[in-house]
CSV table of N, CA and C in Angstrom, one decimal:
chain,number,residue,atom,x,y,z
A,1,MET,N,0.8,-1.2,0.0
A,1,MET,CA,0.0,0.0,0.0
A,1,MET,C,0.9,1.2,0.0
A,2,VAL,N,0.5,2.2,-0.8
A,2,VAL,CA,1.2,3.5,-0.9
A,2,VAL,C,0.8,4.4,0.3
A,3,ASN,N,1.8,5.0,1.0
A,3,ASN,CA,1.5,5.9,2.1
A,3,ASN,C,0.8,7.1,1.6
A,4,SER,N,-0.4,7.4,2.1
A,4,SER,CA,-1.2,8.5,1.7
A,4,SER,C,-0.6,9.8,2.0
A,5,ASP,N,0.4,9.9,2.9
A,5,ASP,CA,1.1,11.1,3.2
A,5,ASP,C,1.9,11.6,2.0
A,6,LEU,N,2.2,10.7,1.0
A,6,LEU,CA,3.0,11.1,-0.1
A,6,LEU,C,2.1,12.0,-1.1
A,7,PHE,N,0.8,11.9,-0.9
A,7,PHE,CA,-0.1,12.7,-1.8
A,7,PHE,C,-0.5,14.0,-1.1
A,8,LEU,N,-0.5,15.1,-1.8
A,8,LEU,CA,-0.8,16.4,-1.2
A,8,LEU,C,-2.3,16.8,-1.4
A,9,CYS,N,-2.8,16.6,-2.6
A,9,CYS,CA,-4.2,17.0,-2.9
A,9,CYS,C,-4.4,16.7,-4.4
A,10,VAL,N,-5.7,16.9,-4.8
A,10,VAL,CA,-6.0,16.8,-6.2
A,10,VAL,C,-5.4,18.1,-6.9
A,11,ASP,N,-4.6,17.9,-7.9
A,11,ASP,CA,-3.9,19.0,-8.6
A,11,ASP,C,-4.9,19.6,-9.6
A,12,HIS,N,-5.4,18.7,-10.5
A,12,HIS,CA,-6.3,19.1,-11.6
A,12,HIS,C,-7.0,18.0,-12.2
A,13,VAL,N,-8.1,18.3,-12.9
A,13,VAL,CA,-8.8,17.4,-13.7
A,13,VAL,C,-8.6,17.8,-15.2
A,14,GLY,N,-8.2,16.9,-16.0
A,14,GLY,CA,-7.9,17.2,-17.4
A,14,GLY,C,-9.0,16.8,-18.3
A,15,TYR,N,-9.4,17.8,-19.1
A,15,TYR,CA,-10.5,17.6,-20.1
A,15,TYR,C,-9.9,17.6,-21.5
A,16,ALA,N,-10.2,16.6,-22.3
A,16,ALA,CA,-9.8,16.5,-23.7
A,16,ALA,C,-10.8,17.4,-24.5
A,17,VAL,N,-10.3,18.3,-25.3
A,17,VAL,CA,-11.2,19.2,-26.0
A,17,VAL,C,-10.7,19.3,-27.5
A,18,PRO,N,-11.6,19.4,-28.4
A,18,PRO,CA,-11.2,19.5,-29.8
A,18,PRO,C,-10.6,20.9,-30.2
A,19,ASN,N,-11.1,21.9,-29.5
A,19,ASN,CA,-10.7,23.3,-29.8
A,19,ASN,C,-10.4,24.0,-28.5
A,20,LEU,N,-9.2,24.4,-28.2
A,20,LEU,CA,-8.8,25.0,-27.0
A,20,LEU,C,-9.5,26.4,-26.8
A,21,ASP,N,-9.4,27.2,-27.8
A,21,ASP,CA,-10.0,28.5,-27.7
A,21,ASP,C,-11.5,28.5,-27.4
A,22,GLU,N,-12.3,27.6,-28.0
A,22,GLU,CA,-13.7,27.5,-27.7
A,22,GLU,C,-13.9,27.0,-26.3
A,23,ALA,N,-13.1,26.0,-25.8
A,23,ALA,CA,-13.2,25.5,-24.5
A,23,ALA,C,-12.9,26.6,-23.4
A,24,ILE,N,-11.9,27.4,-23.7
A,24,ILE,CA,-11.5,28.5,-22.8
A,24,ILE,C,-12.6,29.5,-22.8
A,25,THR,N,-13.2,29.9,-23.9
A,25,THR,CA,-14.3,30.8,-23.9
A,25,THR,C,-15.5,30.3,-23.1
A,26,PHE,N,-15.8,29.1,-23.3
A,26,PHE,CA,-17.0,28.5,-22.5
A,26,PHE,C,-16.7,28.6,-21.0
A,27,HIS,N,-15.5,28.1,-20.6
A,27,HIS,CA,-15.2,28.0,-19.1
A,27,HIS,C,-15.0,29.4,-18.5
A,28,CYS,N,-14.5,30.4,-19.3
A,28,CYS,CA,-14.3,31.7,-18.8
A,28,CYS,C,-15.6,32.6,-18.9
A,29,ASP,N,-16.2,32.6,-20.0
A,29,ASP,CA,-17.3,33.5,-20.2
A,29,ASP,C,-18.6,33.0,-19.6
A,30,VAL,N,-18.8,31.7,-19.6
A,30,VAL,CA,-20.0,31.1,-19.1
A,30,VAL,C,-19.9,30.7,-17.6
A,31,LEU,N,-18.8,30.0,-17.3
A,31,LEU,CA,-18.6,29.5,-15.9
A,31,LEU,C,-17.8,30.4,-15.0
A,32,GLY,N,-17.2,31.4,-15.5
A,32,GLY,CA,-16.5,32.4,-14.7
A,32,GLY,C,-15.1,32.0,-14.3
A,33,TRP,N,-14.5,31.0,-14.9
A,33,TRP,CA,-13.1,30.6,-14.6
A,33,TRP,C,-12.2,31.6,-15.3
A,34,ARG,N,-10.9,31.5,-15.0
A,34,ARG,CA,-9.9,32.3,-15.6
A,34,ARG,C,-8.7,31.5,-16.0
A,35,VAL,N,-8.0,32.0,-17.0
A,35,VAL,CA,-6.8,31.2,-17.4
A,35,VAL,C,-5.6,31.6,-16.5
A,36,LEU,N,-5.1,30.6,-15.9
A,36,LEU,CA,-3.9,30.8,-15.0
A,36,LEU,C,-2.6,30.6,-15.7
A,37,HIS,N,-2.6,29.7,-16.8
A,37,HIS,CA,-1.4,29.4,-17.5
A,37,HIS,C,-1.8,28.7,-18.8
A,38,ARG,N,-1.1,29.1,-19.9
A,38,ARG,CA,-1.4,28.4,-21.2
A,38,ARG,C,0.0,28.1,-21.8
A,39,GLU,N,0.1,27.0,-22.5
A,39,GLU,CA,1.3,26.6,-23.2
A,39,GLU,C,1.1,25.5,-24.2
A,40,ARG,N,2.1,25.4,-25.0
A,40,ARG,CA,2.1,24.3,-26.1
A,40,ARG,C,3.2,23.3,-25.7
A,41,ASN,N,2.9,22.1,-25.6
A,41,ASN,CA,3.8,21.0,-25.2
A,41,ASN,C,4.0,20.1,-26.3
A,42,GLU,N,5.0,20.3,-27.1
A,42,GLU,CA,5.3,19.5,-28.3
A,42,GLU,C,5.5,18.0,-27.9
A,43,GLU,N,6.2,17.7,-26.9
A,43,GLU,CA,6.5,16.4,-26.5
A,43,GLU,C,5.3,15.6,-26.1
A,44,GLN,N,4.3,16.2,-25.5
A,44,GLN,CA,3.1,15.6,-25.1
A,44,GLN,C,2.0,15.7,-26.2
A,45,GLY,N,2.3,16.5,-27.3
A,45,GLY,CA,1.4,16.7,-28.4
A,45,GLY,C,0.1,17.4,-28.1
A,46,VAL,N,0.2,18.4,-27.2
A,46,VAL,CA,-1.0,19.2,-26.8
A,46,VAL,C,-0.7,20.7,-26.7
A,47,GLU,N,-1.8,21.4,-26.9
A,47,GLU,CA,-1.8,22.8,-26.5
A,47,GLU,C,-2.8,22.8,-25.3
A,48,GLU,N,-2.4,23.4,-24.2
A,48,GLU,CA,-3.2,23.3,-23.0
A,48,GLU,C,-3.3,24.6,-22.2
A,49,ALA,N,-4.3,24.7,-21.4
A,49,ALA,CA,-4.6,25.8,-20.5
A,49,ALA,C,-5.0,25.3,-19.2
A,50,MET,N,-4.4,25.9,-18.1
A,50,MET,CA,-4.8,25.6,-16.7
A,50,MET,C,-5.8,26.7,-16.3
A,51,LEU,N,-6.9,26.4,-15.8
A,51,LEU,CA,-7.9,27.3,-15.4
A,51,LEU,C,-8.2,27.3,-13.9
A,52,GLY,N,-8.5,28.4,-13.3
A,52,GLY,CA,-8.9,28.5,-11.9
A,52,GLY,C,-10.1,29.4,-11.8
A,53,THR,N,-10.7,29.4,-10.6
A,53,THR,CA,-11.9,30.3,-10.4
A,53,THR,C,-11.6,31.5,-9.6
A,54,GLY,N,-12.3,32.6,-9.8
A,54,GLY,CA,-12.2,33.8,-9.0
A,54,GLY,C,-10.8,34.2,-8.8
A,55,THR,N,-10.5,34.3,-7.5
A,55,THR,CA,-9.1,34.8,-7.1
A,55,THR,C,-8.2,33.6,-6.8
A,56,GLN,N,-8.7,32.4,-7.2
A,56,GLN,CA,-7.9,31.2,-6.9
A,56,GLN,C,-6.5,31.2,-7.6
A,57,GLY,N,-5.6,30.7,-6.9
A,57,GLY,CA,-4.2,30.6,-7.4
A,57,GLY,C,-3.9,29.2,-7.7
A,58,ALA,N,-2.6,28.9,-8.1
A,58,ALA,CA,-2.2,27.6,-8.5
A,58,ALA,C,-2.2,26.6,-7.3
A,59,GLU,N,-2.4,27.1,-6.0
A,59,GLU,CA,-2.3,26.2,-4.9
A,59,GLU,C,-3.6,25.4,-4.8
A,60,ASN,N,-4.7,25.7,-5.5
A,60,ASN,CA,-5.9,25.0,-5.5
A,60,ASN,C,-6.1,24.1,-6.7
A,61,ALA,N,-7.0,23.1,-6.6
A,61,ALA,CA,-7.2,22.3,-7.7
A,61,ALA,C,-7.7,23.1,-8.9
A,62,GLN,N,-7.3,22.7,-10.1
A,62,GLN,CA,-7.6,23.4,-11.3
A,62,GLN,C,-8.3,22.5,-12.4
A,63,ILE,N,-8.6,23.1,-13.5
A,63,ILE,CA,-9.1,22.4,-14.7
A,63,ILE,C,-8.0,22.6,-15.7
A,64,GLN,N,-7.7,21.5,-16.4
A,64,GLN,CA,-6.7,21.5,-17.4
A,64,GLN,C,-7.4,21.2,-18.7
A,65,LEU,N,-7.4,22.1,-19.7
A,65,LEU,CA,-8.0,21.9,-21.0
A,65,LEU,C,-6.9,21.4,-21.9
A,66,LEU,N,-7.1,20.3,-22.6
A,66,LEU,CA,-6.1,19.7,-23.5
A,66,LEU,C,-6.6,19.5,-24.9
A,67,ALA,N,-6.0,20.2,-25.8
A,67,ALA,CA,-6.4,20.1,-27.2
A,67,ALA,C,-5.2,19.5,-28.0
A,68,PRO,N,-5.5,18.5,-28.9
A,68,PRO,CA,-4.4,17.8,-29.6
A,68,PRO,C,-3.7,18.7,-30.6
A,69,LEU,N,-2.4,18.5,-30.8
A,69,LEU,CA,-1.7,19.2,-31.9
A,69,LEU,C,-1.9,18.4,-33.2
A,70,GLY,N,-2.4,17.2,-33.1
A,70,GLY,CA,-2.7,16.5,-34.3
A,70,GLY,C,-3.5,15.2,-34.0
A,71,PRO,N,-4.0,14.5,-35.0
A,71,PRO,CA,-4.9,13.4,-34.8
A,71,PRO,C,-4.1,12.1,-34.2
A,72,ASP,N,-2.8,12.1,-34.4
A,72,ASP,CA,-2.0,10.9,-34.0
A,72,ASP,C,-1.4,11.1,-32.6
A,73,THR,N,-1.8,12.2,-31.9
A,73,THR,CA,-1.3,12.4,-30.6
A,73,THR,C,-2.2,11.7,-29.6
A,74,THR,N,-1.7,11.5,-28.3
A,74,THR,CA,-2.5,10.8,-27.3
A,74,THR,C,-3.9,11.5,-27.2
A,75,ILE,N,-4.0,12.8,-27.1
A,75,ILE,CA,-5.3,13.5,-27.0
A,75,ILE,C,-6.1,13.4,-28.3
A,76,GLY,N,-5.4,13.4,-29.4
A,76,GLY,CA,-6.1,13.3,-30.7
A,76,GLY,C,-6.8,11.9,-30.8
A,77,LYS,N,-6.1,10.9,-30.4
A,77,LYS,CA,-6.6,9.5,-30.4
A,77,LYS,C,-7.7,9.4,-29.4
A,78,TYR,N,-7.5,10.0,-28.2
A,78,TYR,CA,-8.6,9.9,-27.2
A,78,TYR,C,-9.9,10.5,-27.7
A,79,LEU,N,-9.8,11.7,-28.3
A,79,LEU,CA,-11.0,12.4,-28.8
A,79,LEU,C,-11.7,11.6,-29.9
A,80,ALA,N,-10.9,10.9,-30.8
A,80,ALA,CA,-11.4,10.1,-31.8
A,80,ALA,C,-12.2,8.9,-31.3
A,81,LYS,N,-11.7,8.4,-30.2
A,81,LYS,CA,-12.3,7.2,-29.6
A,81,LYS,C,-13.4,7.5,-28.6
A,82,ASN,N,-13.3,8.6,-27.8
A,82,ASN,CA,-14.2,8.8,-26.7
A,82,ASN,C,-15.0,10.1,-26.8
A,83,GLY,N,-14.5,11.0,-27.7
A,83,GLY,CA,-15.1,12.4,-27.7
A,83,GLY,C,-14.6,13.2,-26.6
A,84,ALA,N,-15.0,14.5,-26.5
A,84,ALA,CA,-14.6,15.4,-25.5
A,84,ALA,C,-15.0,15.0,-24.1
A,85,GLY,N,-14.2,15.3,-23.1
A,85,GLY,CA,-14.6,15.0,-21.8
A,85,GLY,C,-13.4,14.8,-20.9
A,86,ILE,N,-13.7,14.3,-19.7
A,86,ILE,CA,-12.7,14.1,-18.7
A,86,ILE,C,-11.7,13.0,-19.2
A,87,GLN,N,-10.4,13.4,-19.3
A,87,GLN,CA,-9.4,12.4,-19.8
A,87,GLN,C,-8.5,11.9,-18.7
A,88,GLN,N,-8.3,12.7,-17.6
A,88,GLN,CA,-7.5,12.2,-16.5
A,88,GLN,C,-7.7,13.1,-15.2
A,89,VAL,N,-7.3,12.5,-14.1
A,89,VAL,CA,-7.3,13.1,-12.8
A,89,VAL,C,-5.9,13.1,-12.3
A,90,ALA,N,-5.4,14.3,-11.8
A,90,ALA,CA,-4.0,14.4,-11.4
A,90,ALA,C,-3.9,14.7,-9.9
A,91,TYR,N,-3.0,14.0,-9.3
A,91,TYR,CA,-2.8,14.1,-7.8
A,91,TYR,C,-1.4,14.9,-7.7
A,92,ARG,N,-1.4,15.9,-6.8
A,92,ARG,CA,-0.2,16.6,-6.6
A,92,ARG,C,0.7,15.9,-5.5
A,93,VAL,N,2.0,15.8,-5.7
A,93,VAL,CA,2.9,15.2,-4.8
A,93,VAL,C,4.1,16.1,-4.6
A,94,ALA,N,4.8,15.9,-3.4
A,94,ALA,CA,6.0,16.6,-3.2
A,94,ALA,C,7.2,15.9,-3.7
A,95,ASP,N,7.1,14.6,-3.8
A,95,ASP,CA,8.3,13.8,-4.3
A,95,ASP,C,7.8,12.7,-5.3
A,96,ILE,N,7.9,13.0,-6.5
A,96,ILE,CA,7.4,12.1,-7.6
A,96,ILE,C,8.2,10.8,-7.6
A,97,ASP,N,9.5,10.9,-7.3
A,97,ASP,CA,10.3,9.7,-7.4
A,97,ASP,C,9.8,8.7,-6.3
A,98,ALA,N,9.6,9.2,-5.1
A,98,ALA,CA,9.1,8.3,-4.0
A,98,ALA,C,7.7,7.7,-4.3
A,99,VAL,N,6.9,8.5,-4.9
A,99,VAL,CA,5.5,8.1,-5.2
A,99,VAL,C,5.6,7.0,-6.3
A,100,SER,N,6.4,7.3,-7.3
A,100,SER,CA,6.6,6.3,-8.5
A,100,SER,C,7.1,5.0,-7.9
A,101,GLU,N,8.1,5.1,-7.1
A,101,GLU,CA,8.6,3.8,-6.5
A,101,GLU,C,7.6,3.1,-5.7
A,102,ALA,N,6.8,3.8,-4.9
A,102,ALA,CA,5.8,3.1,-4.1
A,102,ALA,C,4.7,2.5,-4.9
A,103,LEU,N,4.3,3.2,-6.0
A,103,LEU,CA,3.3,2.7,-6.9
A,103,LEU,C,3.8,1.4,-7.6
A,104,ARG,N,5.0,1.5,-8.1
A,104,ARG,CA,5.5,0.3,-8.7
A,104,ARG,C,5.6,-0.9,-7.8
A,105,ALA,N,6.0,-0.6,-6.5
A,105,ALA,CA,6.1,-1.7,-5.5
A,105,ALA,C,4.8,-2.3,-5.2
A,106,SER,N,3.7,-1.5,-5.4
A,106,SER,CA,2.3,-2.0,-5.2
A,106,SER,C,1.8,-2.6,-6.4
A,107,GLY,N,2.5,-2.7,-7.5
A,107,GLY,CA,2.1,-3.4,-8.7
A,107,GLY,C,1.4,-2.5,-9.7
A,108,VAL,N,1.5,-1.2,-9.5
A,108,VAL,CA,0.9,-0.3,-10.5
A,108,VAL,C,1.8,0.0,-11.6
A,109,ARG,N,1.4,-0.2,-12.8
A,109,ARG,CA,2.2,0.1,-14.0
A,109,ARG,C,2.2,1.6,-14.3
A,110,LEU,N,3.4,2.1,-14.5
A,110,LEU,CA,3.6,3.5,-14.8
A,110,LEU,C,3.9,3.6,-16.3
A,111,LEU,N,3.5,4.7,-17.0
A,111,LEU,CA,3.6,4.8,-18.4
A,111,LEU,C,5.0,5.1,-18.9
A,112,TYR,N,5.8,5.8,-18.0
A,112,TYR,CA,7.2,6.2,-18.4
A,112,TYR,C,8.2,5.6,-17.4
A,113,PRO,N,9.4,5.2,-17.9
A,113,PRO,CA,10.4,4.8,-17.0
A,113,PRO,C,10.8,5.8,-16.0
A,114,GLU,N,10.8,7.1,-16.4
A,114,GLU,CA,11.2,8.2,-15.6
A,114,GLU,C,10.2,9.3,-15.8
A,115,PRO,N,9.9,10.2,-14.8
A,115,PRO,CA,9.0,11.3,-15.0
A,115,PRO,C,9.4,12.2,-16.2
A,116,LYS,N,8.4,12.8,-16.8
A,116,LYS,CA,8.6,13.7,-17.9
A,116,LYS,C,8.3,15.1,-17.4
A,117,ILE,N,8.6,16.1,-18.3
A,117,ILE,CA,8.3,17.5,-18.0
A,117,ILE,C,6.9,17.8,-18.5
A,118,GLY,N,6.0,18.4,-17.6
A,118,GLY,CA,4.7,18.7,-18.0
A,118,GLY,C,4.4,20.2,-17.8
A,119,THR,N,3.2,20.6,-17.6
A,119,THR,CA,2.8,22.0,-17.5
A,119,THR,C,3.7,22.8,-16.6
A,120,GLY,N,4.2,24.0,-17.1
A,120,GLY,CA,4.9,24.9,-16.3
A,120,GLY,C,6.2,24.3,-15.7
A,121,GLY,N,6.8,23.3,-16.3
A,121,GLY,CA,8.0,22.7,-15.9
A,121,GLY,C,7.8,21.7,-14.8
A,122,SER,N,6.6,21.3,-14.5
A,122,SER,CA,6.3,20.3,-13.5
A,122,SER,C,6.9,18.9,-13.9
A,123,ARG,N,7.1,18.0,-13.0
A,123,ARG,CA,7.5,16.7,-13.3
A,123,ARG,C,6.2,15.8,-13.2
A,124,ILE,N,6.0,15.0,-14.3
A,124,ILE,CA,4.7,14.2,-14.3
A,124,ILE,C,5.0,12.8,-14.6
A,125,GLN,N,4.1,11.9,-14.2
A,125,GLN,CA,4.1,10.5,-14.5
A,125,GLN,C,2.6,10.1,-14.5
A,126,PHE,N,2.3,9.0,-15.3
A,126,PHE,CA,1.0,8.5,-15.4
A,126,PHE,C,0.9,7.1,-15.0
A,127,ALA,N,-0.2,6.7,-14.2
A,127,ALA,CA,-0.4,5.3,-13.9
A,127,ALA,C,-1.4,4.7,-14.9
A,128,HIS,N,-1.2,3.5,-15.3
A,128,HIS,CA,-2.0,2.9,-16.3
A,128,HIS,C,-3.5,2.7,-15.8
A,129,PRO,N,-4.5,3.1,-16.6
A,129,PRO,CA,-5.9,3.0,-16.2
A,129,PRO,C,-6.3,1.6,-15.8
A,130,LYS,N,-5.7,0.5,-16.3
A,130,LYS,CA,-6.0,-0.8,-16.0
A,130,LYS,C,-5.7,-1.2,-14.5
A,131,ASP,N,-4.8,-0.4,-14.0
A,131,ASP,CA,-4.3,-0.6,-12.6
A,131,ASP,C,-5.0,0.4,-11.6
A,132,THR,N,-5.8,1.3,-12.1
A,132,THR,CA,-6.4,2.4,-11.2
A,132,THR,C,-7.9,2.5,-11.3
A,133,GLY,N,-8.5,1.4,-11.7
A,133,GLY,CA,-10.0,1.3,-11.7
A,133,GLY,C,-10.5,2.0,-13.0
A,134,GLY,N,-9.7,2.1,-14.1
A,134,GLY,CA,-10.2,2.7,-15.3
A,134,GLY,C,-10.0,4.2,-15.5
A,135,ILE,N,-9.3,4.8,-14.5
A,135,ILE,CA,-9.0,6.2,-14.6
A,135,ILE,C,-7.5,6.4,-14.9
A,136,LEU,N,-7.2,7.3,-15.9
A,136,LEU,CA,-5.8,7.6,-16.2
A,136,LEU,C,-5.4,8.6,-15.0
A,137,LEU,N,-4.5,8.1,-14.2
A,137,LEU,CA,-4.1,8.9,-13.1
A,137,LEU,C,-2.7,9.6,-13.3
A,138,GLU,N,-2.7,10.9,-13.2
A,138,GLU,CA,-1.5,11.6,-13.4
A,138,GLU,C,-0.9,12.0,-12.0
A,139,ILE,N,0.4,11.9,-11.9
A,139,ILE,CA,1.1,12.3,-10.7
A,139,ILE,C,1.9,13.5,-11.1
A,140,VAL,N,1.7,14.6,-10.3
A,140,VAL,CA,2.4,15.9,-10.6
A,140,VAL,C,3.2,16.4,-9.4
A,141,GLU,N,4.5,16.6,-9.7
A,141,GLU,CA,5.3,17.3,-8.8
A,141,GLU,C,5.5,18.7,-9.3
A,142,PRO,N,4.9,19.8,-8.8
A,142,PRO,CA,5.0,21.1,-9.4
A,142,PRO,C,6.5,21.6,-9.4
A,143,ALA,N,6.8,22.4,-10.4
A,143,ALA,CA,8.1,23.0,-10.5
A,143,ALA,C,8.2,24.0,-9.3
A,144,ALA,N,9.5,24.2,-8.9
A,144,ALA,CA,9.7,25.2,-7.8
A,144,ALA,C,9.1,26.5,-8.2
A,145,GLY,N,8.4,27.1,-7.2
A,145,GLY,CA,7.7,28.4,-7.3
A,145,GLY,C,6.3,28.3,-7.9
A,146,HIS,N,5.8,27.1,-8.2
A,146,HIS,CA,4.4,27.0,-8.7
A,146,HIS,C,3.5,26.4,-7.6
């Protein structure tokens, strides 16, 4: 069993969307969210935006909108198979290496041999949905200062 003290909180919920600008407009103009961060991640094949509510900062759980850079990317394939919607849930951790080791020791398959760089320079890892009850679970260690 993984020590729950290794997990800090829910970091974000990721939504796969076909058009990032339209999704941002809906979340901001209709729901009142605001863009906290936006970037293009070539390695992950996405253009993304992190959204928060009101005066919320990055310390609270956020919404991540993920639009594919092409149809052969992970998000592009997800959209083709499932349509728009929740694609993953991310848990924030202080030590991704310790969490990765504990998950592997518990028999959970991780998608990468080593963590990759994600939003805003964070370190990320994913647990296979077949080992997490059908949910793509992202583990996020925020970059210093985030």
